Coordinates of C-alpha atoms in Angstrom, one line a residue:
X4 CA 176.2 155.7 103.9
X5 CA 178.3 158.8 103.3
X6 CA 180.3 157.0 101.0
X7 CA 177.7 155.5 98.7
X8 CA 176.3 159.4 98.5
X9 CA 179.6 160.6 97.7
X10 CA 180.5 157.7 94.6
X11 CA 177.1 158.6 93.3
X12 CA 176.5 162.4 93.3
X13 CA 179.7 163.9 93.6
X14 CA 182.9 161.4 91.6
X15 CA 180.9 161.5 88.2
X16 CA 181.2 165.7 88.1
X17 CA 184.8 165.4 89.5
X18 CA 186.2 162.7 87.2
X19 CA 185.7 165.2 84.3
X20 CA 188.4 167.3 86.1
X21 CA 191.9 166.2 85.5
X22 CA 193.7 165.1 88.4
X23 CA 196.7 167.3 88.5
X24 CA 194.2 170.1 87.8
X25 CA 192.5 169.0 90.8
X26 CA 195.9 168.6 93.3
X27 CA 196.9 172.1 92.1
X28 CA 193.6 173.6 92.7
X29 CA 193.3 171.5 96.4
X30 CA 196.7 172.8 97.1
X31 CA 195.8 176.4 96.5
X32 CA 192.9 176.3 98.5
X33 CA 194.7 174.9 101.3
X34 CA 197.6 177.4 101.2
X35 CA 195.1 180.1 100.9
X36 CA 193.4 179.0 103.9
X37 CA 197.1 179.1 106.0
X38 CA 197.6 182.2 104.5
X39 CA 194.6 183.7 105.8
X40 CA 195.4 182.6 109.0
X41 CA 198.6 183.5 109.0
X42 CA 196.4 187.4 109.7
X43 CA 195.0 186.3 112.8
X44 CA 196.5 185.7 116.3
X45 CA 197.3 181.8 117.5
X46 CA 194.2 182.7 119.9
X47 CA 191.9 182.1 116.9
X48 CA 193.6 178.3 116.4
X49 CA 190.5 177.0 118.2
X50 CA 188.7 177.9 114.7
X51 CA 191.5 177.5 112.1
X52 CA 192.2 174.1 113.5
X53 CA 189.2 172.4 112.8
X54 CA 188.6 174.0 109.6
X55 CA 192.1 173.0 108.3
X56 CA 191.5 169.7 109.4
X57 CA 187.6 169.4 107.3
X58 CA 189.2 171.4 104.5
X59 CA 192.3 169.1 103.8
X60 CA 190.3 165.9 104.4
X61 CA 187.7 167.0 102.0
X62 CA 190.4 168.5 99.5
X63 CA 191.9 165.1 100.0
X64 CA 189.1 163.2 98.8
X65 CA 188.5 165.6 95.9
X66 CA 191.7 165.1 94.6
X67 CA 192.2 161.2 95.0
X68 CA 188.6 160.2 94.6
X69 CA 188.5 157.3 92.3
X70 CA 188.2 153.5 94.2
X71 CA 188.7 155.1 98.0
X72 CA 187.1 152.1 99.6
X73 CA 187.1 150.8 103.5
X74 CA 190.1 151.4 105.9
X75 CA 191.6 153.3 102.8
X76 CA 189.0 156.6 103.9
X77 CA 191.2 156.5 106.9
X78 CA 194.7 155.6 106.1
X79 CA 194.9 158.1 102.7
X80 CA 193.9 160.9 104.2
X81 CA 196.4 160.8 107.7
X82 CA 199.5 162.4 106.0
X83 CA 197.9 165.5 104.0
X84 CA 195.4 166.2 107.4
X85 CA 198.7 165.4 109.7
X86 CA 200.7 167.7 107.5
X87 CA 198.2 170.7 107.3
X88 CA 198.0 170.8 111.2
X89 CA 201.8 170.0 111.8
X90 CA 202.8 173.5 109.5
X91 CA 200.1 175.6 111.2
X92 CA 201.4 175.2 114.3
X93 CA 204.6 175.0 113.9
X94 CA 204.8 178.3 112.0
X95 CA 202.6 180.5 114.8
X96 CA 205.0 179.2 117.3
X97 CA 208.2 179.4 116.0
X98 CA 208.3 182.1 113.4
X99 CA 207.5 185.8 113.3
X100 CA 204.8 186.4 111.6
X101 CA 205.8 188.8 108.5
X102 CA 205.6 188.5 104.9
X103 CA 209.2 187.2 104.5
X104 CA 208.4 184.3 106.4
X105 CA 205.0 183.5 105.3
X106 CA 206.1 183.4 101.2
X107 CA 208.8 180.6 102.1
X108 CA 206.5 178.8 104.8
X109 CA 203.8 178.7 102.0
X110 CA 206.1 177.5 99.0
X111 CA 207.4 174.7 101.4
X112 CA 203.9 173.4 102.3
X113 CA 202.8 173.8 99.0
X114 CA 205.2 171.3 97.4
X115 CA 205.0 169.1 100.3
X116 CA 201.0 168.8 100.2
X117 CA 201.1 168.2 96.6
X118 CA 203.8 165.2 96.7
X119 CA 202.2 163.9 99.6
X120 CA 198.6 164.1 97.3
X121 CA 200.5 162.2 94.4
X122 CA 201.6 159.5 97.3
X123 CA 198.1 159.1 98.6
X124 CA 196.9 158.7 94.8
X125 CA 200.0 156.1 94.1
X126 CA 198.8 153.8 97.5
X127 CA 195.3 153.9 96.5
X128 CA 195.6 153.4 92.4
X129 CA 199.4 152.7 91.7
X130 CA 201.1 150.5 94.3
X131 CA 200.1 147.5 92.0
X132 CA 200.9 148.9 88.5
X133 CA 204.7 150.0 89.1
X134 CA 207.1 148.6 91.9
X135 CA 209.4 151.5 91.1
X136 CA 206.3 153.9 91.5
X137 CA 205.5 152.7 95.0
X138 CA 208.7 152.5 96.4
X139 CA 209.3 156.3 95.6
X140 CA 205.9 156.9 96.8
X141 CA 206.7 155.1 100.3
X142 CA 210.3 157.0 100.3
X143 CA 208.4 160.2 99.8
X144 CA 205.9 159.6 102.5
X145 CA 208.0 158.2 104.7
X146 CA 210.5 161.5 104.9
X147 CA 207.6 163.6 105.3
X148 CA 205.8 161.4 108.2
X149 CA 209.3 162.2 110.2
X150 CA 209.1 165.8 109.4
X151 CA 205.4 165.8 110.4
X152 CA 206.4 164.7 113.4
X153 CA 209.0 166.4 114.7
X154 CA 207.4 169.4 113.5
X155 CA 204.7 168.5 116.1
X156 CA 206.8 167.0 118.8
X157 CA 208.6 170.2 118.7
X158 CA 205.5 172.5 119.6
X159 CA 204.4 170.0 122.1
X160 CA 207.7 170.8 123.9
X161 CA 207.5 174.6 123.5
X162 CA 204.6 174.3 125.1
X163 CA 206.1 173.1 128.1
X164 CA 203.4 170.8 129.5
X165 CA 203.5 168.6 132.6
X166 CA 205.4 164.8 132.0
X167 CA 202.1 162.6 131.8
X168 CA 200.3 165.0 129.0
X169 CA 203.6 165.1 126.8
X170 CA 203.5 161.2 127.0
X171 CA 200.0 161.3 126.0
X172 CA 200.1 163.6 123.3
X173 CA 203.4 162.2 121.5
X174 CA 201.2 158.6 121.7
X175 CA 198.4 160.6 120.0
X176 CA 200.4 161.7 117.4
X177 CA 202.5 158.5 116.7
X178 CA 199.7 156.0 116.6
X179 CA 198.2 157.1 113.3
X180 CA 201.5 158.1 111.8
X181 CA 202.6 154.7 112.3
X182 CA 199.6 152.9 111.7
X183 CA 199.6 154.7 108.5
X184 CA 203.4 154.0 107.5
X185 CA 203.2 150.2 108.1
X186 CA 199.7 149.9 106.6
X187 CA 201.5 151.2 103.6
X188 CA 204.1 148.3 103.3
X189 CA 201.3 146.6 101.9
X190 CA 198.6 148.7 100.8
X191 CA 194.9 146.9 101.1
X192 CA 191.5 148.2 101.7
X193 CA 191.6 146.6 105.1
X194 CA 194.1 146.9 108.0
X195 CA 195.6 143.5 109.5
X196 CA 195.6 143.0 113.2
X197 CA 199.4 142.7 113.5
X198 CA 199.8 146.3 111.8
X199 CA 197.8 147.4 114.6
X200 CA 200.1 146.0 117.2
X201 CA 202.6 147.0 115.7
X202 CA 201.6 150.3 115.6
X203 CA 200.3 150.5 119.3
X204 CA 203.8 149.5 120.2
X205 CA 205.6 151.9 118.5
X206 CA 203.0 154.5 120.0
X207 CA 203.3 153.5 123.4
X208 CA 207.4 153.0 123.2
X209 CA 207.6 156.4 122.3
X210 CA 205.0 157.7 124.6
X211 CA 207.6 156.1 127.7
X212 CA 210.8 157.4 125.9
X213 CA 208.9 160.7 126.1
X214 CA 207.8 160.6 129.5
X215 CA 211.6 160.1 130.7
X216 CA 213.0 162.5 128.7
X217 CA 210.6 165.2 130.3
X218 CA 212.2 164.9 133.3
X219 CA 215.9 165.7 132.1
X220 CA 217.0 169.3 131.2
X221 CA 217.0 168.9 126.9
X222 CA 216.1 171.7 125.0
X223 CA 213.0 170.6 123.3
X224 CA 214.1 170.6 119.6
X225 CA 216.7 168.5 120.6
X226 CA 213.9 166.0 122.5
X227 CA 211.7 165.9 119.3
X228 CA 215.0 165.1 117.0
X229 CA 215.4 162.2 119.4
X230 CA 212.0 160.8 119.4
X231 CA 211.8 161.4 115.5
X232 CA 214.9 159.6 115.2
X233 CA 213.9 156.7 117.6
X234 CA 210.5 156.6 115.5
X235 CA 212.3 156.4 112.3
X236 CA 214.3 153.5 113.1
X237 CA 211.4 151.3 115.1
X238 CA 209.0 152.2 112.0
X239 CA 212.2 150.8 109.5
X240 CA 212.9 148.2 111.2
X241 CA 209.3 147.0 111.7
X242 CA 208.4 147.8 108.1
X243 CA 211.4 145.7 106.7
X244 CA 210.3 143.0 108.8
X245 CA 207.0 143.0 107.3
X246 CA 208.4 143.6 103.6
X247 CA 210.0 140.3 104.8
X248 CA 213.6 142.1 103.6
X249 CA 215.1 142.8 107.5
X250 CA 218.5 141.7 106.8
X251 CA 221.6 142.9 109.1
X252 CA 222.5 145.7 107.3
X253 CA 219.7 147.2 107.3
X254 CA 219.3 146.5 110.9
X255 CA 222.9 148.5 111.5
X256 CA 222.0 151.2 109.4
X257 CA 218.7 151.9 111.8
X258 CA 221.0 151.1 114.7
X259 CA 223.7 153.7 113.5
X260 CA 220.9 157.0 113.3
X261 CA 219.8 155.6 117.4
X262 CA 223.2 155.6 118.3
X263 CA 224.5 159.1 116.8
X264 CA 221.2 160.7 117.9
X265 CA 221.4 159.5 121.4
X266 CA 225.5 161.1 121.4
X267 CA 223.8 164.4 120.4
X268 CA 221.4 164.0 123.1
X269 CA 223.9 163.4 126.2
X270 CA 226.1 166.1 125.1
X271 CA 223.1 168.6 124.9
X272 CA 222.2 167.5 128.3
X273 CA 222.4 170.9 130.7
X274 CA 222.6 169.8 134.3

């Protein structure tokens, strides 16, 4: 019902606006909200988090607009929403709130959000038009997925929650990310059952690793780095399997990442 109303009353008006202008407008609005939020203490997060989620979803729709159907209403919006949320949480918990940090933070966020709006648009309407365009969009999306996961996990471990909360939150963060990434291997208006199963498997594995790491004396950023590397390797292997391009060099590449990061983790343990 809501989809029909949006298609009927809003799209005709919005379509008169150039898509690039819609992207820039959306980025400016979201950046402005983040700027305003930086003047409030983190205790006000209960206000800004739902606002940022709703506004980023609405502005992503305003930016992409054409041809959104069925599961695309979830898949195309996951990354813009999670990127906004991750940047908001990470900034307040890791950086001093000053103009010297606000400006670089907002510039990085603006470029990242603009890039993600472009990739979401390509997944929506451009994937079948150009294979190279799709591959570029997938690579950008993959890069920002690892960034978002690292930021969210860093925030999680900084809060120093008990082990089962760490595992649960890690699962909640990983499942939508892996679902969106594996869906983007072959974007369509529906989500295949196998994609759901693969995403659940990745989320469960990351949650279990988080559970184990919670008992080890490892610094939060190192744990976040290791879990992000595990996510990167697991989803990379599954993606290439779905894409029917899982060759031995590819397997060695992803396993090499895990081995290197595992060595870093072992050397950083503070017994």
